[in-house]
Amino acid sequence: MLKNDMRDDLLKSFKLLDKNIYDLRIGKNHVEIASYDYINRVVADLFSRSYKVINVDNFRNDKNFSDGLELMNNGMYWLAHEVLENIWRDSYGIEKETLRFLILICAANVHNQRGHQETAKM
């Protein structure tokens, strides 16, 4: 199991393998690698070939609140943030404030997955 304190060194190593990789987040049951292009197969092989490519663009227009909650429950905070932000833009009042709160929780958890616990606490 990978630990958050390994994240920065791991990201540096992956960047040497594939210059398109720009972020890495370690969840409880998964690792997310963000790339400007699809993940290089060499990087995927490092994870025992058990990987799934998720295109964030598929979530950029998603306005389904239950999708956002499901992504949060699965520890996929970056994608949950994308979905909830789409709903937040068109909301008002207490709904907008509630969504803002959930988005901030997602952002804190993304920082935590990056191994930046002090930033996550802010």
mmCIF file of C-alpha atoms in Angstrom, residues 64-116:
data_model
loop_
_atom_site.group_PDB
_atom_site.id
_atom_site.type_symbol
_atom_site.label_atom_id
_atom_site.label_comp_id
_atom_site.label_asym_id
_atom_site.label_seq_id
_atom_site.Cartn_x
_atom_site.Cartn_y
_atom_site.Cartn_z
ATOM 1 C CA ASN A 64 -25.768 15.132 -11.296
ATOM 2 C CA PHE A 65 -25.466 15.663 -7.533
ATOM 3 C CA SER A 66 -25.620 11.926 -6.820
ATOM 4 C CA ASP A 67 -22.601 11.397 -9.130
ATOM 5 C CA GLY A 68 -20.660 13.931 -7.061
ATOM 6 C CA LEU A 69 -21.588 12.225 -3.797
ATOM 7 C CA GLU A 70 -20.728 8.777 -5.170
ATOM 8 C CA LEU A 71 -17.319 10.022 -6.290
ATOM 9 C CA MET A 72 -16.748 11.527 -2.822
ATOM 10 C CA ASN A 73 -17.750 8.258 -1.158
ATOM 11 C CA ASN A 74 -15.240 6.429 -3.368
ATOM 12 C CA GLY A 75 -12.445 8.843 -2.438
ATOM 13 C CA MET A 76 -12.266 10.352 -5.928
ATOM 14 C CA TYR A 77 -12.280 13.899 -4.634
ATOM 15 C CA TRP A 78 -10.865 15.609 -7.721
ATOM 16 C CA LEU A 79 -13.652 14.284 -9.932
ATOM 17 C CA ALA A 80 -16.278 14.956 -7.241
ATOM 18 C CA HIS A 81 -15.042 18.554 -7.125
ATOM 19 C CA GLU A 82 -15.503 18.850 -10.903
ATOM 20 C CA VAL A 83 -19.103 17.572 -10.748
ATOM 21 C CA LEU A 84 -20.143 19.611 -7.702
ATOM 22 C CA GLU A 85 -18.594 22.783 -9.103
ATOM 23 C CA ASN A 86 -20.775 22.429 -12.220
ATOM 24 C CA ILE A 87 -23.885 22.395 -10.032
ATOM 25 C CA TRP A 88 -22.574 25.189 -7.772
ATOM 26 C CA ARG A 89 -22.186 27.631 -10.679
ATOM 27 C CA ASP A 90 -25.954 27.652 -11.340
ATOM 28 C CA SER A 91 -27.156 27.469 -7.731
ATOM 29 C CA TYR A 92 -28.244 30.134 -5.241
ATOM 30 C CA GLY A 93 -28.713 30.644 -1.511
ATOM 31 C CA ILE A 94 -28.351 27.747 0.891
ATOM 32 C CA GLU A 95 -27.849 25.278 -1.972
ATOM 33 C CA LYS A 96 -24.861 27.283 -3.227
ATOM 34 C CA GLU A 97 -23.370 27.488 0.281
ATOM 35 C CA THR A 98 -23.876 23.758 0.872
ATOM 36 C CA LEU A 99 -22.195 22.920 -2.430
ATOM 37 C CA ARG A 100 -19.342 25.302 -1.605
ATOM 38 C CA PHE A 101 -18.838 23.440 1.685
ATOM 39 C CA LEU A 102 -18.743 20.067 -0.108
ATOM 40 C CA ILE A 103 -16.322 21.433 -2.717
ATOM 41 C CA LEU A 104 -14.020 22.666 0.063
ATOM 42 C CA ILE A 105 -14.135 19.211 1.677
ATOM 43 C CA CYS A 106 -13.148 17.729 -1.694
ATOM 44 C CA ALA A 107 -10.298 20.241 -2.071
ATOM 45 C CA ALA A 108 -8.987 19.438 1.424
ATOM 46 C CA ASN A 109 -9.044 15.731 0.636
ATOM 47 C CA VAL A 110 -7.219 16.292 -2.672
ATOM 48 C CA HIS A 111 -4.460 18.064 -0.703
ATOM 49 C CA ASN A 112 -4.421 15.165 1.741
ATOM 50 C CA GLN A 113 -4.077 12.680 -1.146
ATOM 51 C CA ARG A 114 -1.139 14.731 -2.392
ATOM 52 C CA GLY A 115 0.512 14.329 1.004
ATOM 53 C CA HIS A 116 0.029 17.978 1.950
#
